[in-house]
XYZ file of N, CA, C and O in Angstrom:
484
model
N 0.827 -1.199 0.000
C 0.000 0.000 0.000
C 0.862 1.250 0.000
O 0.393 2.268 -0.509
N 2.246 1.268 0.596
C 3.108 2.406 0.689
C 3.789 2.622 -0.756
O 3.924 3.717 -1.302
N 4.193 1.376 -1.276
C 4.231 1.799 -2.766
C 3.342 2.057 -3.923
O 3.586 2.472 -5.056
N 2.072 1.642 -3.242
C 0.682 2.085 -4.531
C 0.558 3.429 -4.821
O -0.051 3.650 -5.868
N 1.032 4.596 -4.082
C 0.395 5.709 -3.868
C 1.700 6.182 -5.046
O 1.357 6.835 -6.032
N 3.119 5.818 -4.866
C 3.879 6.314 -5.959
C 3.799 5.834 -7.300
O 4.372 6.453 -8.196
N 2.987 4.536 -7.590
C 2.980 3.426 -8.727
C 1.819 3.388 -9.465
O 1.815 3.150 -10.673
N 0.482 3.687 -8.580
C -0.863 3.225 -8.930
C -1.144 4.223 -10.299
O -2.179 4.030 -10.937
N -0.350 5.114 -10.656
C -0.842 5.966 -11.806
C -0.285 5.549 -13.104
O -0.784 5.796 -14.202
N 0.760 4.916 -12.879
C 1.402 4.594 -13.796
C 1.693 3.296 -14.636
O 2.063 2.253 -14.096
N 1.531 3.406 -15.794
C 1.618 1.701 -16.585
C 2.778 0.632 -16.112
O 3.999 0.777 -16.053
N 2.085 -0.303 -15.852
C 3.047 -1.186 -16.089
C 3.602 -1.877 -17.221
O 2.767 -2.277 -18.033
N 4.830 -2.117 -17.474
C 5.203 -2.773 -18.560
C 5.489 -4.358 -17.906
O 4.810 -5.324 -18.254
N 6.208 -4.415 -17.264
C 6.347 -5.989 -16.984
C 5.836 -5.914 -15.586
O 5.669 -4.834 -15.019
N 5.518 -7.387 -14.879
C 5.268 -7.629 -13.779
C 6.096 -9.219 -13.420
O 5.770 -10.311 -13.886
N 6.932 -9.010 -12.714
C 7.307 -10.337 -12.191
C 7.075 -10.917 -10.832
O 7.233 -10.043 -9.980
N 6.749 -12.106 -10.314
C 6.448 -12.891 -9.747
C 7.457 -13.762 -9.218
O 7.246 -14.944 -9.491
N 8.573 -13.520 -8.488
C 9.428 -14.648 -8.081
C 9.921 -14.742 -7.182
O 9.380 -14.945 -6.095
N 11.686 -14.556 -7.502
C 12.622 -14.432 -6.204
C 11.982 -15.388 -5.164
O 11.715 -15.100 -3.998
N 11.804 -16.439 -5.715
C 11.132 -17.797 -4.307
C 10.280 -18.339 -5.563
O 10.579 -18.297 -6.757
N 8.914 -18.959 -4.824
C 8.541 -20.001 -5.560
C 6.959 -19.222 -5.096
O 6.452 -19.502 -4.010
N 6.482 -18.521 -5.784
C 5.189 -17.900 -5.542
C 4.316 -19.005 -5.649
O 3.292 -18.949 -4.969
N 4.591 -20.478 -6.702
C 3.135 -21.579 -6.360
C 3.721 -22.055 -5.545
O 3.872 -23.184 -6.012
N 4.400 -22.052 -4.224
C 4.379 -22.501 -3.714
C 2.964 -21.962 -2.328
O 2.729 -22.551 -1.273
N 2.312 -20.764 -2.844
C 1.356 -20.638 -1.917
C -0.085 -21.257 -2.608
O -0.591 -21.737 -3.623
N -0.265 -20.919 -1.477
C -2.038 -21.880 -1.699
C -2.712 -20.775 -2.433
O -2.798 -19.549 -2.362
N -3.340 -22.172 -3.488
C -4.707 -20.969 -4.242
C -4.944 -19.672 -4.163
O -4.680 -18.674 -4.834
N -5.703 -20.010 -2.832
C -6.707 -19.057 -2.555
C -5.452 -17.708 -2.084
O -5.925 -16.572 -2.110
N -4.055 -17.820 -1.707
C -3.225 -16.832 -1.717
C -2.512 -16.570 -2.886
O -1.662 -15.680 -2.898
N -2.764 -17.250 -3.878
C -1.895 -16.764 -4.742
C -3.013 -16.049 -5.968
O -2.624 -15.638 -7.061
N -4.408 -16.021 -5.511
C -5.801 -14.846 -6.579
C -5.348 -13.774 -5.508
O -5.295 -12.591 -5.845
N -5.093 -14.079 -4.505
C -4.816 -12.683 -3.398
C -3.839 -12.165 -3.768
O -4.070 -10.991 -3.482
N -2.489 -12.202 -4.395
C -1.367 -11.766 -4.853
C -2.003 -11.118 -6.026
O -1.706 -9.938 -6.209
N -2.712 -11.605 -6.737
C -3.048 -11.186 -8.274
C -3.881 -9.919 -7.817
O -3.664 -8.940 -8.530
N -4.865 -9.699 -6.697
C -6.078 -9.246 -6.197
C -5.032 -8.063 -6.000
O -5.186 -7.078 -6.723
N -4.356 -8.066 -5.414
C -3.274 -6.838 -4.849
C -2.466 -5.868 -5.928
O -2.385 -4.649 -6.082
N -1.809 -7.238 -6.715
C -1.200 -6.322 -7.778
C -2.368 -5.955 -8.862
O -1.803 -5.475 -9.844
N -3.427 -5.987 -9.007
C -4.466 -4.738 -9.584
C -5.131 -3.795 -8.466
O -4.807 -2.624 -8.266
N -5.897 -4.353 -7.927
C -6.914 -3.744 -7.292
C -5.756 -2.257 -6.690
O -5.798 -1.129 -7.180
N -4.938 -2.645 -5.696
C -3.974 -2.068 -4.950
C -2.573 -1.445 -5.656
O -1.946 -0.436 -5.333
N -2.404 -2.070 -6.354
C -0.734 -1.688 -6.823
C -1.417 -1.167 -8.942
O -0.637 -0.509 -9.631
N -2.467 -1.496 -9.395
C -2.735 -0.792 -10.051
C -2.260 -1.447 -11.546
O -2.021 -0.802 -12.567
N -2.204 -2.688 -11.399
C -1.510 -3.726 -12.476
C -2.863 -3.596 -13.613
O -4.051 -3.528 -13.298
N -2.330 -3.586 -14.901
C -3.458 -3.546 -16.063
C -2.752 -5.139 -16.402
O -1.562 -5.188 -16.713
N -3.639 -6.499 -16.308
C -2.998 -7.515 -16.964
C -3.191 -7.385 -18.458
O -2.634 -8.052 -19.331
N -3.781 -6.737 -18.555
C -4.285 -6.898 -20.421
C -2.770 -5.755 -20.937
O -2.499 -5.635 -22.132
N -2.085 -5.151 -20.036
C -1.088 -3.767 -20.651
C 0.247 -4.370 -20.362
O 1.194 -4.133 -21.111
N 0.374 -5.154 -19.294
C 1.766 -5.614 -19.054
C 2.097 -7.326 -19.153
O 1.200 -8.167 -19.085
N 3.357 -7.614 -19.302
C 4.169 -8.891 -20.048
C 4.164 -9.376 -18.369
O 4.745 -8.543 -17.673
N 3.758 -10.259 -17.793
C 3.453 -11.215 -16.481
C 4.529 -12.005 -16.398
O 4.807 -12.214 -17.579
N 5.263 -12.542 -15.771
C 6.209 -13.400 -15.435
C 5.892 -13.929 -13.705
O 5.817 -13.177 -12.734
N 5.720 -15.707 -13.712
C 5.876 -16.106 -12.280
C 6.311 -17.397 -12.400
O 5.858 -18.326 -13.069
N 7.576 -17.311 -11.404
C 8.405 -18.419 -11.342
C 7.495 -19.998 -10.651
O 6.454 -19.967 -9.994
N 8.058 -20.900 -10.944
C 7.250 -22.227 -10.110
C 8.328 -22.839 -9.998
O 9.446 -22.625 -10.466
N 7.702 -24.040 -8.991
C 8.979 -25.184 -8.992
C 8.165 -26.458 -9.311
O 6.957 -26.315 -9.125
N 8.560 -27.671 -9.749
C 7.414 -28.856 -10.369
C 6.288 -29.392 -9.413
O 5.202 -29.813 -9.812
N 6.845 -29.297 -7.579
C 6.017 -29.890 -7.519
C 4.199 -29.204 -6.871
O 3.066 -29.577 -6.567
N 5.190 -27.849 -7.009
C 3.573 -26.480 -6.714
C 2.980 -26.281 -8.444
O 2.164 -25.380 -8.640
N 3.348 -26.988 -9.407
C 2.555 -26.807 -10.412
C 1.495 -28.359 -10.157
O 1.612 -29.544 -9.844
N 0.302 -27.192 -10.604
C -0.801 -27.842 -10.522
C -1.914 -27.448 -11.454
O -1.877 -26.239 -11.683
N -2.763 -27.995 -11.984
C -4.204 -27.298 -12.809
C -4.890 -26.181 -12.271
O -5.259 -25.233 -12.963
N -5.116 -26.300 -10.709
C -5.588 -25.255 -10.239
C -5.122 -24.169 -10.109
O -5.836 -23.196 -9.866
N -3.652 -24.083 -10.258
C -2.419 -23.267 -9.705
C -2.291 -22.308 -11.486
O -2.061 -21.120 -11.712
N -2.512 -23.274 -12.279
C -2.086 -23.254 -13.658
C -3.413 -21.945 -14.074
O -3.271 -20.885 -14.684
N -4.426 -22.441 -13.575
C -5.643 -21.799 -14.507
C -5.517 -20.829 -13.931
O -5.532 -19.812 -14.626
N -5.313 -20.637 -12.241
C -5.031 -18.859 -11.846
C -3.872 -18.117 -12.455
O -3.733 -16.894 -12.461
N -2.968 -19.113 -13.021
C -2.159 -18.263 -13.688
C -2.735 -17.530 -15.135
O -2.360 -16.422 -15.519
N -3.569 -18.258 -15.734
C -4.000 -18.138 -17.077
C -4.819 -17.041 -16.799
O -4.663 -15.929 -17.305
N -5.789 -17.379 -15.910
C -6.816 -16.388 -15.503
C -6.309 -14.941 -15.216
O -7.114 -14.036 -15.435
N -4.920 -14.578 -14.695
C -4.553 -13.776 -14.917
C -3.240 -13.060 -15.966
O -2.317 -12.274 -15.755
N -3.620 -13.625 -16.866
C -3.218 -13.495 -17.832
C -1.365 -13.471 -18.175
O -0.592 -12.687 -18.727
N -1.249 -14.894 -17.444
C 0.715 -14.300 -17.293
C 0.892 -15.262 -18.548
O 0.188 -16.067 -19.158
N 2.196 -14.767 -18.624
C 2.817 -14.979 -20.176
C 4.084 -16.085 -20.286
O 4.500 -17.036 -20.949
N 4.318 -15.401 -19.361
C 5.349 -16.602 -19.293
C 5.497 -17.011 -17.487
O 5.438 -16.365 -16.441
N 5.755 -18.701 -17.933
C 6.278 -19.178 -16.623
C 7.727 -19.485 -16.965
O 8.117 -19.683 -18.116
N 8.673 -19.516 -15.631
C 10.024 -20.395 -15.631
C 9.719 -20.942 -14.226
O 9.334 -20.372 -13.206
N 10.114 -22.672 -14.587
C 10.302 -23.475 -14.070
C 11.620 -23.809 -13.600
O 12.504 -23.903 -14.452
N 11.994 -24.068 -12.011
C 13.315 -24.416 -11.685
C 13.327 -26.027 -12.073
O 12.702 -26.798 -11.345
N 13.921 -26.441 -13.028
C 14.130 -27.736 -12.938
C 15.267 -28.540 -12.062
O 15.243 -29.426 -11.208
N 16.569 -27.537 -12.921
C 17.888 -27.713 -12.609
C 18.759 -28.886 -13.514
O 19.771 -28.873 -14.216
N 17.633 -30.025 -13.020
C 18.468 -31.377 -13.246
C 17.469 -32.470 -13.873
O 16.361 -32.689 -13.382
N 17.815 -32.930 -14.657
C 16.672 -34.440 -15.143
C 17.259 -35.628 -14.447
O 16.751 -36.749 -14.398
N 18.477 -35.219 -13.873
C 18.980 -36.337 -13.245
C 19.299 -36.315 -12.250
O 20.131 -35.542 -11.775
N 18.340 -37.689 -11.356
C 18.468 -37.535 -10.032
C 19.455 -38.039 -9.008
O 19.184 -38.586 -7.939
N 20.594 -37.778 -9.488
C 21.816 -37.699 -8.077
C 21.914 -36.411 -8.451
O 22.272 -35.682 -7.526
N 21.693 -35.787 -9.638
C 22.421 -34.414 -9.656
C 21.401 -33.383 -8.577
O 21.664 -32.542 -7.718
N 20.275 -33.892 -9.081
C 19.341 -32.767 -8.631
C 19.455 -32.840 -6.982
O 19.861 -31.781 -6.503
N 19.234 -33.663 -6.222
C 19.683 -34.483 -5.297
C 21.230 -34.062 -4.435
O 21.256 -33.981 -3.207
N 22.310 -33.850 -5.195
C 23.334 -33.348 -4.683
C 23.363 -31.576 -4.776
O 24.438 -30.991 -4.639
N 21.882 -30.699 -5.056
C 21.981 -29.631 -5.119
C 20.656 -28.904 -4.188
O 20.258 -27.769 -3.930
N 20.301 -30.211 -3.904
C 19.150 -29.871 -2.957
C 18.173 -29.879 -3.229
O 17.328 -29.573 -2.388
N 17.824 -30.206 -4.446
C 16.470 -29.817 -5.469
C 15.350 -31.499 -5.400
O 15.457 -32.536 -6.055
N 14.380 -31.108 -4.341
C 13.484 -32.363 -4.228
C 13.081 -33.182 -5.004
O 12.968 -34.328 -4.568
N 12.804 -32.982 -6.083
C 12.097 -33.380 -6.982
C 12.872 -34.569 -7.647
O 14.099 -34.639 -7.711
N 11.858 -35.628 -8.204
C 12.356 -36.134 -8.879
C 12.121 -35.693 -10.238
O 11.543 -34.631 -10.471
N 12.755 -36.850 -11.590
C 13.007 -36.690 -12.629
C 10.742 -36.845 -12.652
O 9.834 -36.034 -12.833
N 10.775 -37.510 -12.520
C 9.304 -37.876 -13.059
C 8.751 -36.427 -12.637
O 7.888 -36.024 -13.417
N 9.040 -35.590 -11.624
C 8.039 -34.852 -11.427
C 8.423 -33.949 -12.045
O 7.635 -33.088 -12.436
N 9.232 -33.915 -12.204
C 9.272 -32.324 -13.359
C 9.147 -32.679 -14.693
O 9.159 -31.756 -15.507
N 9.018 -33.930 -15.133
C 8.314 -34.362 -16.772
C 7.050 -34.155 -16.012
O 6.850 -32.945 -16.116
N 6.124 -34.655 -15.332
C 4.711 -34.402 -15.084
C 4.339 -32.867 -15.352
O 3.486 -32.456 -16.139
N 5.306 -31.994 -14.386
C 5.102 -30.333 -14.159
C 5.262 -29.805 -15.920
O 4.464 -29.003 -16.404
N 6.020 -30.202 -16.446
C 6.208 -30.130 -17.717
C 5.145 -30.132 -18.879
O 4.742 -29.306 -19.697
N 4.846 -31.620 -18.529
C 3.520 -32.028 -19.530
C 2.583 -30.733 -19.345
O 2.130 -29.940 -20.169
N 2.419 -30.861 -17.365
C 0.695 -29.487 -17.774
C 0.966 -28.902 -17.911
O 0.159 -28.321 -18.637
N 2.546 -27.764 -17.602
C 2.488 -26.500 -18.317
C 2.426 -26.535 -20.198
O 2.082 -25.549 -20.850
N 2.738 -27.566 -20.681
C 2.643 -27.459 -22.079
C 1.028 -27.362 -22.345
O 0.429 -26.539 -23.036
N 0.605 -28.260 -21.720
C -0.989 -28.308 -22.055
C -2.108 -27.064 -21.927
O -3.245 -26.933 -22.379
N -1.190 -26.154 -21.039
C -2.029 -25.139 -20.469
C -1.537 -23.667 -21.591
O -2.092 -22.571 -21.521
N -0.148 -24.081 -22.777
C 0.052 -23.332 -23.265
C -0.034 -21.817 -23.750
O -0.517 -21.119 -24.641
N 1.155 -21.722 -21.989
C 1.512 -20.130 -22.024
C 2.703 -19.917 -22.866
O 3.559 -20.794 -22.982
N 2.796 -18.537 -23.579
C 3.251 -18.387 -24.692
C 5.113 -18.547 -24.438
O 5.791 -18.979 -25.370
N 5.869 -18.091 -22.903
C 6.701 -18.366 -22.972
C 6.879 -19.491 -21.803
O 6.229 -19.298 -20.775
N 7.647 -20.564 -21.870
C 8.031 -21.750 -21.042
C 9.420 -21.452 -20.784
O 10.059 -21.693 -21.808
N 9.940 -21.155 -20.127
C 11.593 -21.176 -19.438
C 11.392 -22.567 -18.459
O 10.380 -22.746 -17.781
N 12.536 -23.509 -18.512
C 13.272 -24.307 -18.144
C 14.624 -23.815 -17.450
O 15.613 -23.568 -18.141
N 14.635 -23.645 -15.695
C 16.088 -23.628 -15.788
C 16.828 -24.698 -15.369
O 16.816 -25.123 -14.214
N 17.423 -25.115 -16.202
C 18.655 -26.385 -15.791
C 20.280 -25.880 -15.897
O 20.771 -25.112 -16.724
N 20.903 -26.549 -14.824
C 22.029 -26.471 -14.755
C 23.334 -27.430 -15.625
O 22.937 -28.441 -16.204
N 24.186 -27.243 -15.667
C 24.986 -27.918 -16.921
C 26.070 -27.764 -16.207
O 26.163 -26.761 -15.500
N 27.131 -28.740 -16.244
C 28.550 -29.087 -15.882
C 28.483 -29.074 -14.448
O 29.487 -29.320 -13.780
């Protein structure tokens, strides 16, 4: 609210969603994030390029359609690793299967940009 009063007049061009794992909150808090950045902070989704990070195993359909519903454009997914000693020796829970699963629905739910981040060497 202390930054709406300097922001709320003005367009947004991008909006990002990250620095952590924003699906990692529940539903019903993450239409409340969306609820804030319009209602409060003054976000036009139809004027600005949306970006919100996930990790495989907070992607979900329900998680997916509030993203759609508010119109974000692109997701990036932390993968890291398809392979599990690697992912495993970096701390990253997941297995290989679950981030092909997280994979499949974000393809299905086809937002226009998909980032993958994996690590190499």
């Amino acid at each position: 609210r202390q930054w709406a009063l300097l922001v709320k007049h003005k367009p947004f061009a991008r909006f990002a969603i990250g620095g952590g794992t924003p699906t990692l909150l529940a539903p019903a808090l993450l239409k409340r994030l969306f609820a804030i950045a319009g209602d409060t902070m003054g976000l036009d989704s139809s004027q600005a390029s949306i970006s919100v990070e996930a990790s495989p195993e907070t992607v979900t359909e329900e998680r997916l359609h509030i993203l759609k519903e508010n119109r974000v454009d692109r997701v990036s997914m932390g993968i890291q690793s398809f392979v599990e000693s690697e992912a495993a020796a970096i701390y990253r829970p997941q297995m290989p299967e679950e981030a092909e699963r997280a994979a499949e629905l974000l393809k299905q739910f086809a937002f226009p940009i998909l980032n993958l981040d994996l690590i190499y060497g």
